[in-house]
mmCIF file of C-alpha atoms in Angstrom:
data_model
loop_
_atom_site.group_PDB
_atom_site.id
_atom_site.type_symbol
_atom_site.label_atom_id
_atom_site.label_comp_id
_atom_site.label_asym_id
_atom_site.label_seq_id
_atom_site.Cartn_x
_atom_site.Cartn_y
_atom_site.Cartn_z
ATOM 1 C CA MET N 27 -70.699 -135.085 -96.096
ATOM 2 C CA LYS N 28 -72.527 -132.617 -93.767
ATOM 3 C CA LEU N 29 -71.347 -132.674 -89.765
ATOM 4 C CA PRO N 30 -73.234 -133.189 -87.301
ATOM 5 C CA ARG N 31 -73.339 -129.595 -85.004
ATOM 6 C CA PRO N 32 -72.140 -129.895 -81.517
ATOM 7 C CA PRO N 33 -74.806 -130.049 -78.541
ATOM 8 C CA LEU N 34 -75.632 -126.589 -76.855
ATOM 9 C CA PRO N 35 -74.857 -126.284 -72.973
ATOM 10 C CA THR N 36 -76.646 -127.473 -70.621
ATOM 11 C CA GLY N 37 -78.334 -123.985 -69.847
ATOM 12 C CA LEU N 38 -79.037 -123.071 -73.217
ATOM 13 C CA GLN N 39 -80.583 -125.959 -74.544
ATOM 14 C CA ALA N 40 -84.827 -125.892 -74.981
ATOM 15 C CA LYS N 41 -86.933 -127.636 -72.469
ATOM 16 C CA PRO N 42 -88.985 -129.947 -74.481
ATOM 17 C CA ARG N 43 -92.899 -128.499 -75.118
ATOM 18 C CA ARG N 44 -95.579 -131.003 -73.165
ATOM 19 C CA PRO N 45 -98.839 -132.095 -75.072
ATOM 20 C CA GLY N 46 -101.838 -129.908 -74.986
ATOM 21 C CA VAL N 47 -99.583 -126.987 -73.936
ATOM 22 C CA PRO N 48 -99.728 -123.670 -76.540
ATOM 23 C CA ARG N 49 -96.368 -122.732 -77.934
ATOM 24 C CA PRO N 50 -94.997 -119.647 -76.113
ATOM 25 C CA SER N 51 -94.846 -116.129 -78.217
ATOM 26 C CA ALA N 52 -91.321 -114.808 -79.784
ATOM 27 C CA VAL N 53 -91.684 -112.523 -77.103
ATOM 28 C CA ASP N 54 -91.540 -115.138 -74.450
ATOM 29 C CA GLN N 55 -89.140 -117.056 -75.771
ATOM 30 C CA ALA N 56 -86.107 -114.531 -76.290
ATOM 31 C CA LYS N 57 -87.009 -112.993 -72.731
ATOM 32 C CA GLU N 58 -86.232 -117.424 -71.305
ATOM 33 C CA ALA N 59 -83.272 -117.296 -73.673
ATOM 34 C CA GLY N 60 -82.352 -114.243 -72.075
ATOM 35 C CA ILE N 61 -82.694 -115.253 -68.745
ATOM 36 C CA ALA N 62 -81.151 -118.294 -69.617
ATOM 37 C CA THR N 63 -77.609 -116.986 -71.370
ATOM 38 C CA VAL N 64 -77.663 -114.819 -67.949
ATOM 39 C CA ASP N 65 -78.016 -117.723 -65.704
ATOM 40 C CA TRP N 66 -74.887 -119.441 -67.754
ATOM 41 C CA ILE N 67 -72.390 -116.716 -67.653
ATOM 42 C CA ASP N 68 -73.776 -115.893 -64.121
ATOM 43 C CA GLU N 69 -72.705 -119.827 -63.125
ATOM 44 C CA ARG N 70 -69.619 -119.445 -64.814
ATOM 45 C CA THR N 71 -68.618 -115.792 -63.478
ATOM 46 C CA SER N 72 -70.979 -114.867 -60.166
ATOM 47 C CA LEU N 73 -70.758 -112.073 -60.826
ATOM 48 C CA SER N 74 -74.498 -111.685 -59.250
ATOM 49 C CA GLY N 75 -72.773 -111.596 -56.159
ATOM 50 C CA ALA N 76 -70.790 -108.277 -57.026
ATOM 51 C CA LEU N 77 -73.472 -106.335 -58.814
ATOM 52 C CA ARG N 78 -75.964 -107.542 -56.110
ATOM 53 C CA TRP N 79 -73.402 -105.629 -53.273
ATOM 54 C CA VAL N 80 -72.874 -102.012 -55.258
ATOM 55 C CA MET N 81 -76.671 -102.236 -56.056
ATOM 56 C CA PHE N 82 -79.035 -103.248 -53.549
ATOM 57 C CA ARG N 83 -77.930 -101.062 -49.995
ATOM 58 C CA LYS N 84 -79.580 -99.495 -46.909
ATOM 59 C CA VAL N 85 -80.352 -95.418 -47.690
ATOM 60 C CA PRO N 86 -80.290 -93.289 -44.742
ATOM 61 C CA LYS N 87 -84.055 -91.389 -44.566
ATOM 62 C CA GLY N 88 -84.280 -88.285 -45.652
ATOM 63 C CA THR N 89 -82.154 -89.270 -48.973
ATOM 64 C CA ASN N 90 -83.193 -86.177 -51.249
ATOM 65 C CA TRP N 91 -82.039 -85.247 -54.713
ATOM 66 C CA PHE N 92 -78.040 -83.325 -53.478
ATOM 67 C CA TYR N 93 -76.722 -87.041 -53.309
ATOM 68 C CA THR N 94 -77.582 -87.394 -57.231
ATOM 69 C CA LEU N 95 -74.588 -85.260 -58.177
ATOM 70 C CA GLY N 96 -71.915 -87.719 -57.948
ATOM 71 C CA SER N 97 -74.037 -89.864 -60.083
ATOM 72 C CA ALA N 98 -74.399 -86.976 -62.968
ATOM 73 C CA THR N 99 -70.442 -86.243 -62.322
ATOM 74 C CA LEU N 100 -70.338 -89.518 -63.406
ATOM 75 C CA PHE N 101 -72.849 -89.410 -65.811
ATOM 76 C CA ALA N 102 -70.770 -86.494 -67.370
ATOM 77 C CA PHE N 103 -67.739 -88.308 -67.387
ATOM 78 C CA LEU N 104 -68.315 -91.141 -69.702
ATOM 79 C CA SER N 105 -70.808 -88.825 -71.692
ATOM 80 C CA GLN N 106 -67.614 -86.848 -72.224
ATOM 81 C CA ALA N 107 -65.277 -90.559 -72.721
ATOM 82 C CA VAL N 108 -67.674 -91.287 -75.118
ATOM 83 C CA THR N 109 -67.769 -88.169 -77.545
ATOM 84 C CA GLY N 110 -63.852 -87.801 -76.992
ATOM 85 C CA VAL N 111 -63.553 -91.239 -78.816
ATOM 86 C CA PHE N 112 -65.833 -90.187 -81.569
ATOM 87 C CA LEU N 113 -63.470 -86.688 -81.903
ATOM 88 C CA ALA N 114 -60.095 -88.397 -81.490
ATOM 89 C CA MET N 115 -61.575 -90.652 -85.161
ATOM 90 C CA TYR N 116 -61.204 -86.826 -87.252
ATOM 91 C CA TYR N 117 -58.756 -85.065 -84.772
ATOM 92 C CA THR N 118 -55.188 -84.865 -86.124
ATOM 93 C CA PRO N 119 -52.425 -83.954 -82.820
ATOM 94 C CA SER N 120 -49.968 -81.989 -85.172
ATOM 95 C CA ALA N 121 -49.431 -78.080 -84.994
ATOM 96 C CA THR N 122 -50.280 -77.671 -88.853
ATOM 97 C CA GLN N 123 -53.600 -80.052 -88.837
ATOM 98 C CA ALA N 124 -54.580 -79.211 -85.182
ATOM 99 C CA TYR N 125 -57.063 -76.401 -86.266
ATOM 100 C CA GLU N 126 -57.930 -77.215 -89.526
ATOM 101 C CA SER N 127 -59.083 -81.181 -88.185
ATOM 102 C CA ALA N 128 -61.306 -78.831 -85.855
ATOM 103 C CA ARG N 129 -62.769 -77.052 -88.689
ATOM 104 C CA HIS N 130 -63.166 -80.085 -91.000
ATOM 105 C CA ILE N 131 -65.103 -82.048 -87.028
ATOM 106 C CA THR N 132 -67.533 -78.901 -87.108
ATOM 107 C CA ASN N 133 -68.275 -77.832 -90.577
ATOM 108 C CA ASP N 134 -67.840 -81.149 -92.892
ATOM 109 C CA VAL N 135 -68.046 -84.424 -90.830
ATOM 110 C CA PHE N 136 -71.920 -85.513 -89.623
ATOM 111 C CA LEU N 137 -72.962 -84.615 -86.220
ATOM 112 C CA GLY N 138 -69.054 -83.441 -85.733
ATOM 113 C CA GLU N 139 -70.446 -79.417 -84.496
ATOM 114 C CA PHE N 140 -73.114 -81.054 -82.110
ATOM 115 C CA VAL N 141 -70.812 -84.158 -80.785
ATOM 116 C CA ARG N 142 -67.838 -81.432 -80.746
ATOM 117 C CA GLY N 143 -70.529 -79.060 -78.623
ATOM 118 C CA MET N 144 -71.301 -82.025 -76.531
ATOM 119 C CA HIS N 145 -67.814 -82.959 -75.466
ATOM 120 C CA LYS N 146 -67.291 -78.719 -75.079
ATOM 121 C CA TRP N 147 -69.660 -77.645 -72.716
ATOM 122 C CA GLY N 148 -69.628 -81.275 -71.094
ATOM 123 C CA SER N 149 -66.826 -80.127 -69.815
ATOM 124 C CA SER N 150 -67.759 -77.739 -67.997
ATOM 125 C CA VAL N 151 -70.812 -79.215 -66.761
ATOM 126 C CA MET N 152 -68.026 -81.901 -65.285
ATOM 127 C CA VAL N 153 -66.853 -79.625 -63.662
ATOM 128 C CA ILE N 154 -69.742 -77.619 -62.152
ATOM 129 C CA LEU N 155 -71.345 -81.053 -60.851
ATOM 130 C CA ILE N 156 -68.068 -82.194 -59.428
ATOM 131 C CA PHE N 157 -67.430 -78.982 -57.530
ATOM 132 C CA LEU N 158 -71.172 -79.018 -56.076
ATOM 133 C CA HIS N 159 -70.599 -82.349 -54.982
ATOM 134 C CA MET N 160 -67.889 -81.856 -53.123
ATOM 135 C CA ALA N 161 -69.801 -78.663 -51.762
ATOM 136 C CA ARG N 162 -72.831 -80.811 -50.706
ATOM 137 C CA THR N 163 -69.990 -83.815 -48.744
ATOM 138 C CA PHE N 164 -68.427 -81.103 -47.071
ATOM 139 C CA PHE N 165 -71.488 -79.454 -45.468
ATOM 140 C CA PHE N 166 -73.597 -82.733 -44.940
ATOM 141 C CA GLY N 167 -70.258 -84.052 -42.882
ATOM 142 C CA ALA N 168 -69.907 -86.567 -45.461
ATOM 143 C CA TYR N 169 -66.252 -86.400 -45.029
ATOM 144 C CA LYS N 170 -65.883 -87.547 -41.689
ATOM 145 C CA TYR N 171 -64.809 -90.775 -40.380
ATOM 146 C CA PRO N 172 -64.743 -93.487 -41.681
ATOM 147 C CA ARG N 173 -64.867 -91.766 -45.139
ATOM 148 C CA GLU N 174 -61.549 -89.474 -44.540
ATOM 149 C CA LEU N 175 -59.634 -91.794 -48.000
ATOM 150 C CA ASN N 176 -62.972 -91.424 -49.963
ATOM 151 C CA TRP N 177 -62.591 -87.440 -49.487
ATOM 152 C CA VAL N 178 -59.112 -87.708 -50.143
ATOM 153 C CA ILE N 179 -59.837 -89.599 -53.670
ATOM 154 C CA GLY N 180 -62.924 -86.916 -54.315
ATOM 155 C CA VAL N 181 -60.131 -84.086 -53.630
ATOM 156 C CA VAL N 182 -57.350 -86.173 -56.300
ATOM 157 C CA LEU N 183 -60.438 -86.221 -59.161
ATOM 158 C CA LEU N 184 -61.556 -82.802 -58.413
ATOM 159 C CA ILE N 185 -57.498 -81.951 -59.648
ATOM 160 C CA LEU N 186 -57.429 -84.439 -62.114
ATOM 161 C CA THR N 187 -60.762 -83.497 -63.921
ATOM 162 C CA MET N 188 -59.399 -79.621 -63.733
ATOM 163 C CA LEU N 189 -56.456 -81.057 -65.433
ATOM 164 C CA MET N 190 -58.617 -83.049 -68.500
ATOM 165 C CA SER N 191 -60.178 -79.786 -68.913
ATOM 166 C CA PHE N 192 -57.106 -77.851 -69.057
ATOM 167 C CA THR N 193 -54.791 -79.958 -71.646
ATOM 168 C CA GLY N 194 -57.959 -80.594 -73.665
ATOM 169 C CA TYR N 195 -58.438 -76.674 -73.810
ATOM 170 C CA LEU N 196 -55.668 -76.203 -76.163
ATOM 171 C CA LEU N 197 -56.022 -79.347 -78.648
ATOM 172 C CA PRO N 198 -57.907 -77.011 -80.807
ATOM 173 C CA PHE N 199 -54.978 -75.287 -81.361
ATOM 174 C CA ASP N 200 -56.227 -72.031 -81.930
ATOM 175 C CA GLN N 201 -54.903 -68.343 -81.318
ATOM 176 C CA ARG N 202 -57.508 -68.074 -77.923
ATOM 177 C CA SER N 203 -56.543 -71.832 -76.803
ATOM 178 C CA TYR N 204 -52.317 -71.119 -77.945
ATOM 179 C CA TRP N 205 -51.690 -68.214 -75.674
ATOM 180 C CA ALA N 206 -54.638 -68.695 -72.791
ATOM 181 C CA THR N 207 -52.547 -72.274 -72.706
ATOM 182 C CA ILE N 208 -49.198 -70.248 -72.528
ATOM 183 C CA VAL N 209 -50.478 -68.180 -69.503
ATOM 184 C CA GLY N 210 -51.482 -71.418 -67.805
ATOM 185 C CA VAL N 211 -47.961 -73.746 -68.283
ATOM 186 C CA ASN N 212 -45.668 -70.406 -67.266
ATOM 187 C CA ILE N 213 -48.234 -69.756 -63.788
ATOM 188 C CA ASN N 214 -47.137 -73.431 -62.857
ATOM 189 C CA GLY N 215 -44.016 -72.758 -63.422
ATOM 190 C CA THR N 216 -43.685 -70.333 -60.405
ATOM 191 C CA GLY N 217 -44.771 -73.037 -57.928
ATOM 192 C CA PRO N 218 -41.882 -73.765 -55.768
ATOM 193 C CA LEU N 219 -39.593 -76.479 -56.551
ATOM 194 C CA VAL N 220 -41.298 -78.957 -58.791
ATOM 195 C CA GLY N 221 -43.008 -75.966 -60.693
ATOM 196 C CA PRO N 222 -39.857 -75.305 -63.582
ATOM 197 C CA TYR N 223 -39.178 -78.819 -64.075
ATOM 198 C CA LEU N 224 -43.735 -79.136 -64.024
ATOM 199 C CA ASN N 225 -43.429 -76.326 -66.880
ATOM 200 C CA ASP N 226 -40.663 -78.188 -68.954
ATOM 201 C CA PHE N 227 -42.695 -81.749 -68.778
ATOM 202 C CA LEU N 228 -45.712 -80.038 -69.757
ATOM 203 C CA ARG N 229 -43.934 -77.675 -72.946
ATOM 204 C CA GLY N 230 -42.151 -81.067 -73.691
ATOM 205 C CA GLY N 231 -38.715 -79.279 -74.360
ATOM 206 C CA PRO N 232 -37.780 -75.408 -72.751
ATOM 207 C CA GLU N 233 -39.312 -73.833 -75.409
ATOM 208 C CA PHE N 234 -43.881 -74.027 -76.151
ATOM 209 C CA GLY N 235 -44.054 -75.697 -79.489
ATOM 210 C CA ALA N 236 -45.090 -78.631 -81.694
ATOM 211 C CA THR N 237 -44.204 -80.946 -78.737
ATOM 212 C CA THR N 238 -46.136 -79.788 -76.502
ATOM 213 C CA LEU N 239 -49.170 -80.186 -78.477
ATOM 214 C CA SER N 240 -48.552 -83.845 -78.726
ATOM 215 C CA ARG N 241 -48.146 -83.717 -75.091
ATOM 216 C CA PHE N 242 -50.828 -82.323 -73.638
ATOM 217 C CA TYR N 243 -53.104 -84.678 -76.357
ATOM 218 C CA ALA N 244 -51.060 -87.960 -74.429
ATOM 219 C CA ILE N 245 -52.396 -86.344 -71.255
ATOM 220 C CA HIS N 246 -55.668 -85.768 -72.125
ATOM 221 C CA MET N 247 -56.416 -88.506 -73.757
ATOM 222 C CA LEU N 248 -55.056 -91.182 -72.190
ATOM 223 C CA LEU N 249 -53.427 -90.764 -68.610
ATOM 224 C CA VAL N 250 -56.079 -88.534 -67.061
ATOM 225 C CA PRO N 251 -58.947 -90.479 -68.343
ATOM 226 C CA GLY N 252 -57.624 -93.867 -67.027
ATOM 227 C CA ALA N 253 -56.423 -92.376 -63.761
ATOM 228 C CA ILE N 254 -60.053 -91.074 -63.257
ATOM 229 C CA ALA N 255 -61.487 -94.463 -64.196
ATOM 230 C CA ALA N 256 -59.458 -95.875 -61.618
ATOM 231 C CA MET N 257 -60.149 -93.927 -59.104
ATOM 232 C CA ILE N 258 -64.042 -94.234 -59.721
ATOM 233 C CA GLY N 259 -63.688 -97.651 -59.394
ATOM 234 C CA ALA N 260 -61.850 -96.813 -55.452
ATOM 235 C CA HIS N 261 -64.425 -94.164 -55.398
ATOM 236 C CA LEU N 262 -67.311 -95.571 -55.864
ATOM 237 C CA TYR N 263 -65.883 -99.508 -53.776
ATOM 238 C CA LEU N 264 -65.719 -97.290 -50.481
ATOM 239 C CA VAL N 265 -69.254 -96.043 -51.265
ATOM 240 C CA ALA N 266 -70.758 -99.022 -51.889
ATOM 241 C CA LYS N 267 -68.621 -100.361 -48.766
ATOM 242 C CA LEU N 268 -69.107 -97.218 -45.833
ATOM 243 C CA GLY N 269 -72.439 -96.733 -47.141
ATOM 244 C CA THR N 270 -74.276 -93.367 -47.607
ATOM 245 C CA THR N 271 -74.361 -90.452 -44.751
ATOM 246 C CA ALA N 272 -76.924 -89.564 -43.176
ATOM 247 C CA PRO N 273 -78.700 -85.508 -43.612
ATOM 248 C CA PRO N 274 -76.965 -83.590 -41.245
ATOM 249 C CA TRP N 275 -80.856 -82.189 -39.659
ATOM 250 C CA GLN N 276 -82.156 -86.114 -39.802
ATOM 251 C CA LYS N 277 -79.458 -86.184 -37.645
ATOM 252 C CA VAL N 278 -80.239 -83.488 -35.092
ATOM 253 C CA GLU N 279 -83.522 -85.020 -35.517
ATOM 254 C CA GLN N 280 -82.404 -87.829 -33.739
ATOM 255 C CA LYS N 281 -80.586 -86.539 -31.096
ATOM 256 C CA ALA N 282 -83.833 -84.308 -30.483
ATOM 257 C CA GLY N 283 -85.353 -87.556 -30.198
ATOM 258 C CA VAL N 284 -82.525 -89.133 -28.134
ATOM 259 C CA ARG N 285 -83.195 -86.216 -25.627
ATOM 260 C CA GLU N 286 -86.662 -86.052 -25.179
ATOM 261 C CA GLU N 287 -86.730 -90.118 -24.304
ATOM 262 C CA ARG N 288 -84.045 -89.491 -21.520
ATOM 263 C CA ALA N 289 -86.422 -86.835 -20.111
#
């Protein structure tokens, strides 16, 4: 016995065609179905208001390409996240298998060398971009009232980015990354008060060994990316809420115009 099909939701039901009206093409039908689906989701979630608040806002006069450094840094982070997920599918965080798994990714896996190269050079690009973004924010005076908290979040993001680069450097577990990480961990251990405790935490014990690689892998793959994603969310919220600052030369022109009018 054939069971009757359940009716579609009201927003997704096809509208009856009037006589004499030509039948819409497949492209038009696909567009209508997409619009109906989006409307159906928006009616139940009200996401359009939030997206409109985030995406559409007033931009000050004089905005130029320097203002895209933050978006470029976000794109670099997303690229690192995507390529890192693919690399994690083949990487083994073991002191005896890490180097061989990295070699296997480079030489044997399809597009493995390309993805690993994107991840390797993407980390350097992200560090450069975040320094340029912080420099633009500082020289344009965008850290001043009422954006002090956003500047603090940016500094935290800078520290987390450097930490992610430092923990990822050990993962190939070759001679260069091994000894360079030992030097870096020992430098951290010379810090006052928390230095020795930070040293033990990074090593995963009193000595540099197999546990250190697992500790660095967990920090690099889980702890730091999660913290960066949360900080980016807060950063973007404050940017949308407080708006974008005008370039400093634009402020000088405005002040000069006010003086001329008063004179």
